[in-house]
Amino acid sequence: MFKEINIPKEVLNCLDRLDNAGFEAYLVGGCVRDFLLGIEPKDWDITTNARPGEIQKLFPNNVYENAFGTVGVKTESEDPKLKIIEITTYRIEGRYSDKRHPDEIKFAKTVEEDISRRDFTINAMAMKQTVNGKWQIVDPYGGRDDLKKKIIKTVGSPAERFNEDALRLVRAVRFSAELDFSVKGGSVSGWKIEKKTEEAIKKESGLLEMISKERIRDEFVKIIMSDNAKFGIEELERVGLLKHIIPELREGIGVGQNKHHIYTVWEHNLRALDYTAQKKYSLEIRLAALFHDIGKPKTKGGEGPDSTFYNHEVVGAKMAVKIMDRLHFSKNISEQVIHLVRYHLFYYNVGEVTEAGVRRFLRRVGPENVDDLIKIREADRIGSGVPKAVPYKIRHLLFMIEKVKRDPISPKMLKVDGMDIMKILGIPPGPQVGHILSVLLEEVIDNPKKNEKKFLEEEIKKLGELNLDNLKKMAEAAKEMKEEFEEEAEEEIKKKFYVK
Ligand code: ATP
Ligand code: MG
């Protein structure tokens, strides 16, 4: 009934070599689950009764640098997930006194013992090829049955298993979102968490506080990157885990918006995320979509159809800084997400925005971010539930951007630089140079024809005669011009929302 998955020859070779040397060897865990589901496993893990030293002897080309008995066998494969195949000695875990690391790792004698330490029944299966070429499945906890029924259920007592390692709480939700590839998006998944397992998650959710943020983040990212990201976040909320991961998102629950929206802030953020997941966009875009209106509950003014959310993008960006930091996302990813949240609310109306306005917009958001911002805008629009047909505005903005894209928008693009200013005026480095550059850039953004060396040199001479105070004021006024487009936008949004 499922698609046939080929087991790569590199994997079969490892199994054979262990077998020929007289050891037991099984495929185990996620790859067995995926194989039975007919999906390509992310990696192929092997478990064996050979000890690490014995594995190393059989596979001289190896890496062994951990305390868990896992030997990485290097292969010739070009495929990144086959370059190293992990072979782990059967083991059982000792007591977990800190709820996240076993106190000791003990090698085990049988594959059944090894399987008993695994988290969910669907992850607690092993398989090996018998002499007649058939695959024999070791399935002591009814994993195959639960795969058919699409049920996530712990191996043994759920409360005990969550107390051993609380990351399993989030993993349960992750698998229920990730394993469903028949339903596309929205709030449904064909998978369910079994009743007792679910009750234990609700009861033990607070254990998540003991778990390192990096481990939580990695599971959270898998939820976000699945097709059922929206369902995954809703499940996290439903079983009481979200408040231990991103409590800020919950502020939007039940917060109504104005006449331009039919959904609450919570539902709108999730629908925006859903759109980006269906489009298979990057992690950064998905996170930015999920957080784009996260500042709304804190900035809401009034009630009902005329309520306002001034500055929610600024407040939201600040909240995103905290979230990304708390979950230890890399600087790169964080900066991009925060930037997109901060600038998602750009306004553009055909015929009202000048070319200079578009240049200022580009300077503010960065030309390299335009594509991503437009994706967020689209997610926002579709996620609002009242998607008015406005894509022509976006097309027009893209056309305007194309028109001005070679125009100068940063000091680097001016035909003169700081050195020229110092030379012409005979002055040392200092604030004067910076102020003059700001004023020149503003003139050029206003009219790119002015970006001529001769003209700018004359301007430098004139500006050089001003005293520092006046020059500073001009530079500051120029910098304020930067924001004009945005303030215009605010004005327009106010008009659009019929707010005085
Ligand atoms: P993925 O498809 O994301 O790789 P996976 O099921 O393979 O999913 P891994 O994190 O790669 O998940 O772990 C491999 C296997 O190790 C799991 O299938 C499970 O048997 C076991 N395992 C992983 N993490 C835990 C845990 N926290 N507690 C118990 N068993 C675990
Ligand atoms: Mg895996």
XYZ file of C-alpha atoms and ligand atoms in Angstrom:
532
model
C 0.000 0.000 0.000
C 2.970 2.308 0.505
C 5.627 3.454 -1.876
C 8.599 1.092 -1.967
C 11.696 2.745 -0.493
C 15.044 1.456 -1.700
C 17.575 0.800 0.989
C 20.850 2.299 -0.242
C 23.702 -0.115 -0.981
C 26.001 1.686 1.486
C 23.542 0.805 4.265
C 23.142 -2.791 3.103
C 26.950 -3.117 2.969
C 27.267 -2.078 6.615
C 24.563 -4.561 7.682
C 26.237 -7.344 5.665
C 29.682 -6.744 6.984
C 28.466 -6.871 10.601
C 26.441 -9.987 9.839
C 29.352 -11.734 8.104
C 31.535 -11.033 11.119
C 29.008 -12.876 13.288
C 27.262 -9.888 14.876
C 23.576 -9.008 14.965
C 22.737 -5.851 13.018
C 19.418 -4.051 12.536
C 18.106 -0.870 11.013
C 16.383 0.933 13.858
C 14.262 3.925 14.896
C 13.153 6.687 12.525
C 14.362 4.943 9.361
C 12.244 1.839 10.029
C 9.219 4.041 10.712
C 9.781 6.020 7.511
C 10.512 2.886 5.469
C 7.201 1.375 6.559
C 5.396 4.642 5.816
C 6.945 4.812 2.363
C 8.831 8.043 2.970
C 12.513 8.648 2.393
C 14.277 8.520 5.800
C 16.475 11.494 6.747
C 19.176 9.090 7.902
C 19.705 5.348 8.262
C 20.663 4.221 11.760
C 22.033 0.780 12.536
C 22.067 -0.911 15.925
C 24.235 -3.936 16.737
C 25.546 -6.125 19.525
C 29.120 -5.378 18.363
C 30.948 -3.102 20.813
C 32.331 0.235 19.577
C 35.876 -1.196 19.394
C 34.665 -4.123 17.307
C 32.714 -1.844 14.963
C 35.818 0.284 14.494
C 37.888 -2.779 13.616
C 35.363 -3.838 10.971
C 35.120 -0.320 9.523
C 38.581 1.236 9.688
C 37.334 4.397 7.978
C 35.315 5.732 10.910
C 34.727 8.592 13.315
C 34.184 7.778 16.965
C 34.021 10.755 19.222
C 31.053 10.482 21.534
C 30.083 8.854 24.760
C 27.011 7.042 23.436
C 28.617 4.108 21.684
C 27.908 5.485 18.206
C 30.527 4.901 15.528
C 30.196 6.911 12.319
C 31.202 4.863 9.286
C 32.433 6.897 6.329
C 31.247 5.821 2.886
C 32.139 6.824 -0.665
C 28.610 8.180 -1.260
C 28.072 11.727 -2.519
C 24.649 11.857 -0.835
C 25.026 13.941 2.361
C 22.772 11.614 4.355
C 24.843 8.568 3.352
C 28.343 10.036 3.748
C 28.395 8.835 7.346
C 26.279 5.920 8.552
C 25.822 5.726 12.287
C 26.216 2.362 13.940
C 25.337 2.219 17.635
C 25.886 -0.591 20.094
C 22.687 -1.854 21.760
C 22.220 0.159 24.885
C 19.841 0.908 27.676
C 19.812 4.111 29.572
C 20.260 4.341 33.312
C 18.273 6.603 35.571
C 17.512 10.177 34.505
C 17.948 12.267 37.610
C 17.984 15.599 35.716
C 15.129 14.707 33.350
C 17.244 15.207 30.254
C 20.456 13.194 30.381
C 20.689 9.589 31.375
C 23.050 9.282 34.340
C 24.921 6.504 32.611
C 24.825 4.605 29.372
C 24.830 0.840 29.665
C 25.370 -1.512 26.779
C 22.580 -4.033 26.363
C 22.564 -7.622 25.173
C 19.492 -7.707 22.961
C 17.853 -5.557 20.349
C 14.641 -5.693 22.403
C 16.387 -4.003 25.318
C 17.680 -1.309 22.988
C 14.223 -0.748 21.590
C 12.700 -0.393 25.050
C 14.564 2.904 25.674
C 13.038 4.603 22.625
C 10.355 7.263 22.899
C 7.282 6.275 20.873
C 5.996 2.939 19.628
C 6.357 4.048 16.005
C 10.033 4.823 16.695
C 10.588 1.576 18.579
C 11.031 -0.918 15.760
C 14.042 -2.574 14.179
C 14.418 -4.631 11.028
C 16.878 -6.955 9.350
C 17.025 -9.062 6.234
C 16.656 -12.819 6.652
C 18.467 -15.418 4.518
C 15.622 -15.568 2.028
C 15.852 -11.819 1.449
C 12.662 -10.930 3.346
C 12.719 -8.142 5.935
C 11.922 -9.208 9.454
C 10.486 -6.497 11.717
C 11.126 -6.473 15.457
C 8.090 -4.708 16.880
C 7.517 -5.480 20.572
C 5.259 -2.447 21.253
C 2.836 -2.589 18.344
C 4.519 0.180 16.355
C 3.260 -1.115 13.025
C -0.274 -1.104 14.292
C 0.080 2.473 15.550
C 1.572 3.506 12.203
C -1.550 2.194 10.513
C -3.803 3.918 13.032
C -1.625 7.050 12.933
C -1.162 7.174 16.667
C 1.675 8.639 18.730
C 2.010 6.655 21.922
C 4.901 6.313 24.341
C 6.716 3.068 24.946
C 5.614 2.218 28.490
C 4.244 4.671 31.040
C 3.962 8.126 29.456
C 4.511 10.037 32.697
C 7.666 8.058 33.409
C 9.007 8.477 29.909
C 8.370 12.241 29.935
C 10.017 12.513 33.323
C 13.125 10.791 31.975
C 13.467 13.210 29.076
C 10.981 16.052 28.759
C 11.978 16.808 25.162
C 9.706 13.876 24.302
C 6.744 16.160 25.116
C 7.526 18.324 22.093
C 8.606 15.373 19.970
C 5.111 13.907 20.320
C 3.625 17.037 18.755
C 6.398 17.225 16.187
C 5.685 13.723 14.879
C 1.938 14.318 14.791
C 2.517 17.340 12.529
C 5.458 16.067 10.517
C 4.279 12.563 9.669
C 1.140 13.667 7.943
C 1.722 14.037 4.264
C -1.817 13.309 3.117
C -3.379 16.427 4.585
C -2.106 19.709 3.228
C -1.977 22.476 5.781
C -4.668 24.047 7.865
C -5.679 22.841 11.311
C -5.943 19.126 10.664
C -3.623 16.181 10.715
C -4.495 12.546 10.261
C -2.272 11.787 13.253
C -3.372 11.764 16.859
C -1.595 11.581 20.150
C -2.959 8.616 22.092
C -5.235 9.570 25.003
C -3.055 8.560 27.944
C 0.032 9.991 26.282
C -1.842 13.238 25.697
C -3.105 13.418 29.268
C 0.436 12.946 30.522
C 1.724 15.704 28.216
C -0.887 18.108 29.603
C -0.005 17.158 33.149
C 3.763 17.189 32.747
C 4.104 20.158 30.344
C 6.008 22.169 32.950
C 8.916 19.714 32.721
C 9.852 21.467 29.494
C 11.417 24.233 31.580
C 14.233 21.790 32.413
C 15.185 21.219 28.800
C 17.901 23.128 26.957
C 16.514 25.746 24.599
C 18.621 24.396 21.727
C 16.974 20.988 21.878
C 13.503 22.560 22.070
C 14.372 24.863 19.190
C 15.429 21.961 16.968
C 12.091 20.202 17.482
C 10.203 23.489 17.097
C 11.984 24.119 13.774
C 10.875 20.691 12.541
C 7.277 21.619 13.385
C 7.588 24.948 11.574
C 9.195 23.301 8.543
C 6.485 20.672 8.207
C 3.536 21.110 5.832
C 1.281 21.061 8.890
C 3.072 23.864 10.733
C -0.212 25.550 11.654
C -1.634 22.367 13.082
C 1.631 21.815 14.989
C 1.474 25.197 16.741
C -2.195 24.687 17.564
C -1.359 21.297 19.060
C 1.441 22.807 21.146
C -1.130 25.228 22.512
C -3.825 22.623 23.002
C -1.602 20.357 25.111
C -0.149 23.242 27.126
C 3.386 23.313 25.708
C 3.323 26.603 23.823
C 3.446 28.669 26.991
C 6.839 27.113 27.723
C 8.187 27.815 24.236
C 6.687 31.040 22.807
C 4.207 32.465 25.343
C 4.118 35.718 23.320
C 2.121 34.034 20.569
C -0.634 33.263 23.049
C -1.261 36.973 23.688
C -3.103 37.027 20.342
C -5.649 34.404 21.408
C -9.120 35.927 21.397
C -7.816 39.375 20.387
C -10.162 40.649 17.701
C -9.003 43.009 14.983
C -10.708 45.719 12.969
C -12.930 45.821 9.924
C -10.082 44.739 7.662
C -9.780 41.347 9.313
C -12.133 38.527 10.112
C -9.714 36.574 12.303
C -8.210 37.120 15.728
C -4.526 38.042 15.903
C -3.671 34.445 16.869
C -5.575 32.910 13.969
C -4.205 35.483 11.532
C -0.564 34.821 12.492
C -1.176 31.086 12.108
C -2.869 31.462 8.749
C 0.024 33.567 7.506
C 2.371 30.785 8.647
C 0.189 28.200 6.909
C 0.451 30.069 3.622
C 4.269 30.141 3.787
C 4.334 26.430 4.681
C 2.158 25.518 1.674
C 4.540 27.558 -0.482
C 7.468 25.643 1.057
C 9.218 28.886 1.930
C 12.352 29.074 4.079
C 12.474 28.906 7.867
C 13.121 32.657 8.100
C 10.042 33.522 6.071
C 7.851 31.077 7.991
C 8.980 32.488 11.343
C 8.505 36.060 10.154
C 4.990 35.204 8.971
C 4.181 33.600 12.331
C 5.499 36.626 14.242
C 4.535 39.429 11.871
C 1.601 40.678 13.976
C 2.834 39.458 17.347
C 2.995 43.084 18.557
C -0.707 43.712 17.949
C -2.168 42.661 21.309
C 0.193 45.040 23.132
C -0.577 47.990 20.850
C -4.297 47.601 20.383
C -6.243 50.815 20.700
C -10.028 50.839 21.017
C -12.335 47.943 20.318
C -14.366 46.663 17.440
C -14.224 47.556 13.755
C -12.246 50.761 14.286
C -9.570 49.456 16.631
C -5.979 50.413 15.817
C -2.559 48.829 16.207
C -0.129 51.707 15.762
C 3.515 50.780 15.945
C 2.763 47.073 16.237
C 5.581 46.315 13.807
C 8.115 48.076 16.052
C 6.810 46.422 19.215
C 6.572 43.101 17.338
C 10.175 43.327 16.147
C 11.303 43.884 19.737
C 9.340 40.839 20.845
C 10.883 38.829 18.006
C 14.360 39.831 19.248
C 13.545 38.288 22.623
C 12.022 35.118 21.192
C 14.843 34.459 18.743
C 17.379 35.117 21.442
C 15.650 32.893 23.964
C 15.553 29.984 21.528
C 19.233 30.542 20.639
C 18.647 30.969 16.930
C 21.755 31.943 14.971
C 22.464 35.629 14.522
C 21.858 35.360 10.808
C 18.408 33.803 11.043
C 17.379 36.084 13.916
C 18.360 39.265 12.123
C 16.455 38.331 9.028
C 13.290 37.377 10.910
C 13.388 40.540 13.038
C 13.966 42.730 9.991
C 11.008 41.199 8.169
C 8.719 41.664 11.185
C 9.904 45.245 11.557
C 9.255 46.210 7.928
C 6.321 44.016 6.953
C 3.954 46.944 7.029
C 5.186 48.870 4.031
C 2.611 50.872 2.214
C 2.461 51.339 -1.495
C -0.227 52.855 -3.592
C 0.101 53.185 -7.334
C 0.458 56.814 -8.360
C 0.994 58.118 -4.830
C 4.547 57.069 -4.195
C 7.309 58.834 -6.068
C 10.488 57.302 -7.419
C 12.361 59.062 -4.611
C 9.936 57.424 -2.182
C 10.740 54.027 -3.644
C 14.476 54.751 -3.317
C 13.997 55.656 0.340
C 11.994 52.504 0.849
C 14.803 50.452 -0.679
C 17.355 52.140 1.498
C 15.331 51.420 4.600
C 14.510 47.757 3.971
C 17.538 46.838 1.847
C 17.078 45.842 -1.813
C 18.104 42.263 -0.956
C 15.051 41.928 1.331
C 12.392 43.031 -1.120
C 11.505 39.536 -2.345
C 11.106 38.233 1.206
C 9.029 41.229 2.265
C 6.691 40.650 -0.626
C 6.296 37.018 0.438
C 5.365 38.156 3.942
C 2.964 40.695 2.500
C 1.308 37.955 0.491
C 1.084 35.714 3.578
C -0.439 38.619 5.505
C -2.982 39.232 2.768
C -4.020 35.615 2.319
C -3.998 35.057 6.078
C -6.379 37.938 6.704
C -9.289 35.916 5.343
C -10.447 38.833 3.211
C -7.842 38.715 0.468
C -8.778 41.699 -1.622
C -7.326 41.539 -5.073
C -4.347 43.841 -4.765
C -1.440 41.974 -6.365
C -1.351 44.584 -9.107
C -0.030 47.009 -6.516
C 2.806 44.637 -5.779
C 3.514 44.255 -9.484
C 3.607 48.013 -9.813
C 5.982 48.319 -6.861
C 8.267 45.731 -8.478
C 8.140 47.704 -11.704
C 9.094 50.901 -9.840
C 11.906 49.061 -8.052
C 13.195 47.794 -11.381
C 13.153 51.372 -12.636
C 15.151 52.809 -9.748
C 17.287 49.811 -8.890
C 20.502 51.239 -10.267
C 20.002 54.590 -8.546
C 22.177 55.439 -5.556
C 20.612 54.639 -2.187
C 23.640 54.327 0.086
C 26.695 56.527 0.774
C 28.854 53.908 -0.938
C 27.019 54.593 -4.197
C 27.832 58.321 -4.228
C 30.341 59.564 -6.790
C 32.324 61.165 -3.938
C 33.441 59.631 -0.655
C 34.699 60.713 2.755
C 38.270 61.001 1.463
C 37.151 63.483 -1.223
C 35.386 65.577 1.422
C 38.458 65.671 3.652
C 40.696 66.565 0.719
C 38.457 69.308 -0.678
C 37.866 70.956 2.699
C 41.281 70.141 4.185
C 39.690 68.667 7.309
C 40.493 65.582 9.429
C 38.084 62.653 9.895
C 35.177 63.586 12.186
C 31.442 64.129 12.430
C 31.535 66.879 9.784
C 32.418 64.341 7.106
C 29.554 62.055 8.071
C 27.026 64.898 8.150
C 28.078 66.093 4.698
C 27.703 62.581 3.304
C 24.190 62.318 4.774
C 23.127 65.619 3.225
C 24.603 64.690 -0.171
C 22.946 61.290 -0.156
C 19.584 62.845 0.562
C 19.954 65.227 -2.368
C 20.912 62.366 -4.644
C 18.101 60.107 -3.489
C 15.753 62.950 -4.274
C 17.288 63.391 -7.688
C 19.767 60.796 -8.925
C 20.931 63.114 -11.720
C 22.798 65.009 -9.020
C 25.149 62.085 -8.535
C 27.876 63.728 -10.592
C 31.354 64.267 -9.239
C 31.563 67.915 -10.323
C 28.201 68.871 -8.863
C 28.871 67.053 -5.605
C 32.295 68.694 -5.253
C 30.632 72.112 -5.506
C 28.072 71.054 -2.904
C 30.853 69.905 -0.589
C 32.447 73.350 -0.772
C 29.143 75.031 0.076
C 28.395 72.640 2.924
C 31.952 73.104 4.228
C 31.152 76.738 4.975
C 28.285 75.915 7.332
C 29.022 75.732 11.026
C 28.887 72.282 12.563
C 25.585 72.909 14.364
C 23.709 73.915 11.247
C 25.267 71.115 9.280
C 24.220 68.667 11.956
C 20.661 69.943 11.792
C 20.604 69.510 8.022
C 21.971 65.984 8.311
C 19.370 65.125 10.910
C 16.622 66.557 8.755
C 17.971 64.439 5.919
C 17.843 61.367 8.093
C 14.284 62.164 9.042
C 13.482 62.277 5.335
C 14.463 58.639 5.375
C 11.405 57.900 7.440
C 9.082 60.113 5.443
C 7.891 57.257 3.257
C 7.065 55.282 6.338
C 5.266 58.153 8.018
C 3.374 58.770 4.855
C 2.461 55.156 5.058
C 1.218 55.597 8.610
C -0.874 58.550 7.500
C -2.309 56.584 4.627
C -3.025 53.592 6.775
C -4.829 55.825 9.213
C -6.904 57.236 6.364
C -7.586 53.797 5.024
C -8.701 52.671 8.435
C -10.834 55.779 8.833
C -8.961 56.815 11.931
C -8.297 60.438 12.811
P 13.925 12.258 12.068
O 13.097 11.812 10.941
O 13.700 13.682 12.409
O 15.353 11.887 11.999
P 13.849 10.283 14.082
O 12.730 9.465 14.647
O 14.876 9.548 13.313
O 13.254 11.455 13.279
P 15.942 11.189 15.719
O 15.973 12.358 16.624
O 16.834 11.143 14.536
O 14.451 11.015 15.292
O 16.197 9.900 16.615
C 16.359 8.596 16.093
C 15.653 7.581 16.979
O 16.232 7.617 18.293
C 14.182 7.817 17.193
O 13.401 7.240 16.168
C 13.945 7.143 18.527
O 13.863 5.754 18.386
C 15.216 7.468 19.271
N 15.136 8.730 20.025
C 15.515 9.954 19.615
N 15.328 10.883 20.563
C 14.832 10.237 21.619
C 14.442 10.634 22.931
N 14.522 11.909 23.327
N 13.980 9.668 23.759
C 13.909 8.371 23.379
N 14.247 7.947 22.166
C 14.714 8.853 21.280
Mg 16.612 10.317 12.422
